[in-house]
mmCIF file with all atom_site columns, C-alpha atoms in Angstrom:
data_model
loop_
_atom_site.group_PDB
_atom_site.id
_atom_site.type_symbol
_atom_site.label_atom_id
_atom_site.label_alt_id
_atom_site.label_comp_id
_atom_site.label_asym_id
_atom_site.label_entity_id
_atom_site.label_seq_id
_atom_site.pdbx_PDB_ins_code
_atom_site.Cartn_x
_atom_site.Cartn_y
_atom_site.Cartn_z
_atom_site.occupancy
_atom_site.B_iso_or_equiv
_atom_site.pdbx_formal_charge
_atom_site.auth_seq_id
_atom_site.auth_comp_id
_atom_site.auth_asym_id
_atom_site.auth_atom_id
_atom_site.pdbx_PDB_model_num
ATOM 1  C CA . MET G 1 1  ? 37.813 -97.690  -144.050 1.00 53.00 ? 1  MET G CA 1
ATOM 2  C CA . THR G 1 2  ? 36.280 -99.561  -146.989 1.00 58.00 ? 2  THR G CA 1
ATOM 3  C CA . ARG G 1 3  ? 38.184 -101.834 -149.335 1.00 59.00 ? 3  ARG G CA 1
ATOM 4  C CA . LYS G 1 4  ? 37.154 -103.908 -152.302 1.00 63.00 ? 4  LYS G CA 1
ATOM 5  C CA . LEU G 1 5  ? 37.678 -107.657 -151.913 1.00 58.00 ? 5  LEU G CA 1
ATOM 6  C CA . GLU G 1 6  ? 39.723 -109.322 -154.614 1.00 66.00 ? 6  GLU G CA 1
ATOM 7  C CA . HIS G 1 7  ? 39.916 -112.983 -155.561 1.00 67.00 ? 7  HIS G CA 1
ATOM 8  C CA . LYS G 1 8  ? 43.565 -114.021 -155.437 1.00 71.00 ? 8  LYS G CA 1
ATOM 9  C CA . TYR G 1 9  ? 43.870 -117.417 -153.738 1.00 72.00 ? 9  TYR G CA 1
ATOM 10 C CA . LYS G 1 10 ? 45.278 -120.233 -155.835 1.00 81.00 ? 10 LYS G CA 1
ATOM 11 C CA . GLY G 1 11 ? 45.634 -123.800 -154.633 1.00 87.00 ? 11 GLY G CA 1
ATOM 12 C CA . ASN G 1 12 ? 43.530 -126.608 -153.218 1.00 90.00 ? 12 ASN G CA 1
ATOM 13 C CA . PRO G 1 13 ? 42.368 -125.595 -149.729 1.00 88.00 ? 13 PRO G CA 1
ATOM 14 C CA . LEU G 1 14 ? 40.253 -128.734 -149.309 1.00 89.00 ? 14 LEU G CA 1
ATOM 15 C CA . GLU G 1 15 ? 43.305 -130.935 -149.865 1.00 90.00 ? 15 GLU G CA 1
ATOM 16 C CA . VAL G 1 16 ? 45.285 -128.880 -147.362 1.00 90.00 ? 16 VAL G CA 1
ATOM 17 C CA . HIS G 1 17 ? 42.554 -129.075 -144.697 1.00 89.00 ? 17 HIS G CA 1
ATOM 18 C CA . ALA G 1 18 ? 42.149 -132.838 -145.163 1.00 91.00 ? 18 ALA G CA 1
ATOM 19 C CA . LYS G 1 19 ? 45.922 -133.265 -144.764 1.00 92.00 ? 19 LYS G CA 1
ATOM 20 C CA . VAL G 1 20 ? 45.979 -131.139 -141.595 1.00 93.00 ? 20 VAL G CA 1
ATOM 21 C CA . ASP G 1 21 ? 43.111 -133.214 -140.191 1.00 94.00 ? 21 ASP G CA 1
ATOM 22 C CA . LYS G 1 22 ? 44.894 -136.474 -141.044 1.00 93.00 ? 22 LYS G CA 1
ATOM 23 C CA . ASP G 1 23 ? 48.220 -135.225 -139.632 1.00 96.00 ? 23 ASP G CA 1
ATOM 24 C CA . ASN G 1 24 ? 46.411 -134.333 -136.394 1.00 95.00 ? 24 ASN G CA 1
ATOM 25 C CA . ASN G 1 25 ? 44.715 -137.704 -135.858 1.00 96.00 ? 25 ASN G CA 1
ATOM 26 C CA . ASN G 1 26 ? 41.415 -136.604 -137.432 1.00 95.00 ? 26 ASN G CA 1
ATOM 27 C CA . SER G 1 27 ? 40.858 -134.057 -134.688 1.00 95.00 ? 27 SER G CA 1
ATOM 28 C CA . ILE G 1 28 ? 39.276 -131.179 -136.626 1.00 94.00 ? 28 ILE G CA 1
ATOM 29 C CA . THR G 1 29 ? 35.756 -130.554 -135.321 1.00 93.00 ? 29 THR G CA 1
ATOM 30 C CA . GLU G 1 30 ? 32.862 -128.225 -136.016 1.00 91.00 ? 30 GLU G CA 1
ATOM 31 C CA . LEU G 1 31 ? 34.245 -126.037 -133.195 1.00 94.00 ? 31 LEU G CA 1
ATOM 32 C CA . HIS G 1 32 ? 37.326 -125.237 -135.278 1.00 94.00 ? 32 HIS G CA 1
ATOM 33 C CA . PHE G 1 33 ? 35.163 -124.145 -138.192 1.00 93.00 ? 33 PHE G CA 1
ATOM 34 C CA . GLY G 1 34 ? 32.981 -122.051 -135.887 1.00 94.00 ? 34 GLY G CA 1
ATOM 35 C CA . LEU G 1 35 ? 36.024 -120.282 -134.456 1.00 96.00 ? 35 LEU G CA 1
ATOM 36 C CA . TRP G 1 36 ? 37.391 -119.646 -137.936 1.00 94.00 ? 36 TRP G CA 1
ATOM 37 C CA . LEU G 1 37 ? 34.054 -118.280 -139.124 1.00 96.00 ? 37 LEU G CA 1
ATOM 38 C CA . ASN G 1 38 ? 33.800 -115.903 -136.149 1.00 97.00 ? 38 ASN G CA 1
ATOM 39 C CA . LEU G 1 39 ? 37.324 -114.591 -136.779 1.00 97.00 ? 39 LEU G CA 1
ATOM 40 C CA . TRP G 1 40 ? 36.586 -114.213 -140.486 1.00 96.00 ? 40 TRP G CA 1
ATOM 41 C CA . PHE G 1 41 ? 33.397 -112.257 -139.801 1.00 97.00 ? 41 PHE G CA 1
ATOM 42 C CA . GLN G 1 42 ? 35.170 -109.983 -137.302 1.00 98.00 ? 42 GLN G CA 1
ATOM 43 C CA . THR G 1 43 ? 37.903 -109.252 -139.827 1.00 97.00 ? 43 THR G CA 1
ATOM 44 C CA . ILE G 1 44 ? 35.467 -108.608 -142.659 1.00 96.00 ? 44 ILE G CA 1
ATOM 45 C CA . ASP G 1 45 ? 33.360 -106.311 -140.467 1.00 96.00 ? 45 ASP G CA 1
ATOM 46 C CA . GLU G 1 46 ? 36.447 -104.325 -139.415 1.00 96.00 ? 46 GLU G CA 1
ATOM 47 C CA . LEU G 1 47 ? 37.807 -103.848 -142.931 1.00 94.00 ? 47 LEU G CA 1
ATOM 48 C CA . PHE G 1 48 ? 34.918 -103.992 -145.394 1.00 93.00 ? 48 PHE G CA 1
ATOM 49 C CA . GLU G 1 49 ? 31.275 -103.115 -145.858 1.00 92.00 ? 49 GLU G CA 1
ATOM 50 C CA . GLY G 1 50 ? 28.509 -103.487 -148.380 1.00 94.00 ? 50 GLY G CA 1
ATOM 51 C CA . ASP G 1 51 ? 27.834 -106.190 -150.920 1.00 94.00 ? 51 ASP G CA 1
ATOM 52 C CA . TYR G 1 52 ? 31.420 -107.418 -151.123 1.00 89.00 ? 52 TYR G CA 1
ATOM 53 C CA . ALA G 1 53 ? 31.556 -107.914 -147.358 1.00 94.00 ? 53 ALA G CA 1
ATOM 54 C CA . GLU G 1 54 ? 28.218 -109.720 -147.240 1.00 96.00 ? 54 GLU G CA 1
ATOM 55 C CA . ASN G 1 55 ? 29.254 -111.917 -150.171 1.00 95.00 ? 55 ASN G CA 1
ATOM 56 C CA . ALA G 1 56 ? 32.529 -112.812 -148.426 1.00 93.00 ? 56 ALA G CA 1
ATOM 57 C CA . LYS G 1 57 ? 30.617 -113.845 -145.292 1.00 96.00 ? 57 LYS G CA 1
ATOM 58 C CA . ARG G 1 58 ? 28.041 -115.836 -147.271 1.00 96.00 ? 58 ARG G CA 1
ATOM 59 C CA . ARG G 1 59 ? 30.770 -117.651 -149.192 1.00 95.00 ? 59 ARG G CA 1
ATOM 60 C CA . ALA G 1 60 ? 32.670 -118.379 -145.965 1.00 95.00 ? 60 ALA G CA 1
ATOM 61 C CA . ARG G 1 61 ? 29.581 -120.042 -144.456 1.00 95.00 ? 61 ARG G CA 1
ATOM 62 C CA . LYS G 1 62 ? 29.199 -122.245 -147.520 1.00 95.00 ? 62 LYS G CA 1
ATOM 63 C CA . MET G 1 63 ? 32.917 -123.020 -147.671 1.00 92.00 ? 63 MET G CA 1
ATOM 64 C CA . GLY G 1 64 ? 33.089 -123.941 -143.992 1.00 92.00 ? 64 GLY G CA 1
ATOM 65 C CA . THR G 1 65 ? 30.154 -126.333 -144.294 1.00 93.00 ? 65 THR G CA 1
ATOM 66 C CA . PHE G 1 66 ? 31.543 -127.894 -147.466 1.00 94.00 ? 66 PHE G CA 1
ATOM 67 C CA . PHE G 1 67 ? 35.046 -128.346 -145.998 1.00 92.00 ? 67 PHE G CA 1
ATOM 68 C CA . TYR G 1 68 ? 33.674 -129.809 -142.778 1.00 91.00 ? 68 TYR G CA 1
ATOM 69 C CA . LEU G 1 69 ? 31.629 -132.396 -144.676 1.00 93.00 ? 69 LEU G CA 1
ATOM 70 C CA . LYS G 1 70 ? 34.459 -133.231 -147.083 1.00 92.00 ? 70 LYS G CA 1
ATOM 71 C CA . ILE G 1 71 ? 36.986 -133.691 -144.268 1.00 92.00 ? 71 ILE G CA 1
ATOM 72 C CA . PHE G 1 72 ? 34.726 -136.293 -142.641 1.00 90.00 ? 72 PHE G CA 1
ATOM 73 C CA . GLU G 1 73 ? 34.196 -137.930 -146.016 1.00 91.00 ? 73 GLU G CA 1
ATOM 74 C CA . ALA G 1 74 ? 37.986 -138.137 -146.487 1.00 89.00 ? 74 ALA G CA 1
ATOM 75 C CA . ARG G 1 75 ? 38.308 -139.933 -143.137 1.00 91.00 ? 75 ARG G CA 1
ATOM 76 C CA . GLY G 1 76 ? 36.418 -142.879 -144.564 1.00 86.00 ? 76 GLY G CA 1
ATOM 77 C CA . GLU G 1 77 ? 38.895 -143.396 -147.378 1.00 72.00 ? 77 GLU G CA 1
#
């Protein structure tokens, strides 16, 4: 089955992740992002294919790296 990905998320996911990290004693690690990325890739591969799927995976890699760095930056504030 092939579906087209749509952009629908609204909000500030970075703010939410930083809050979750803070609320959990700054315990988010690169392992959590790796697990999330693996689950994301599995889901994308099961439901989508082609350019949209590859773009979703590429964007997830970038987003995960960015969030991880920004969460550690927020810890210093």
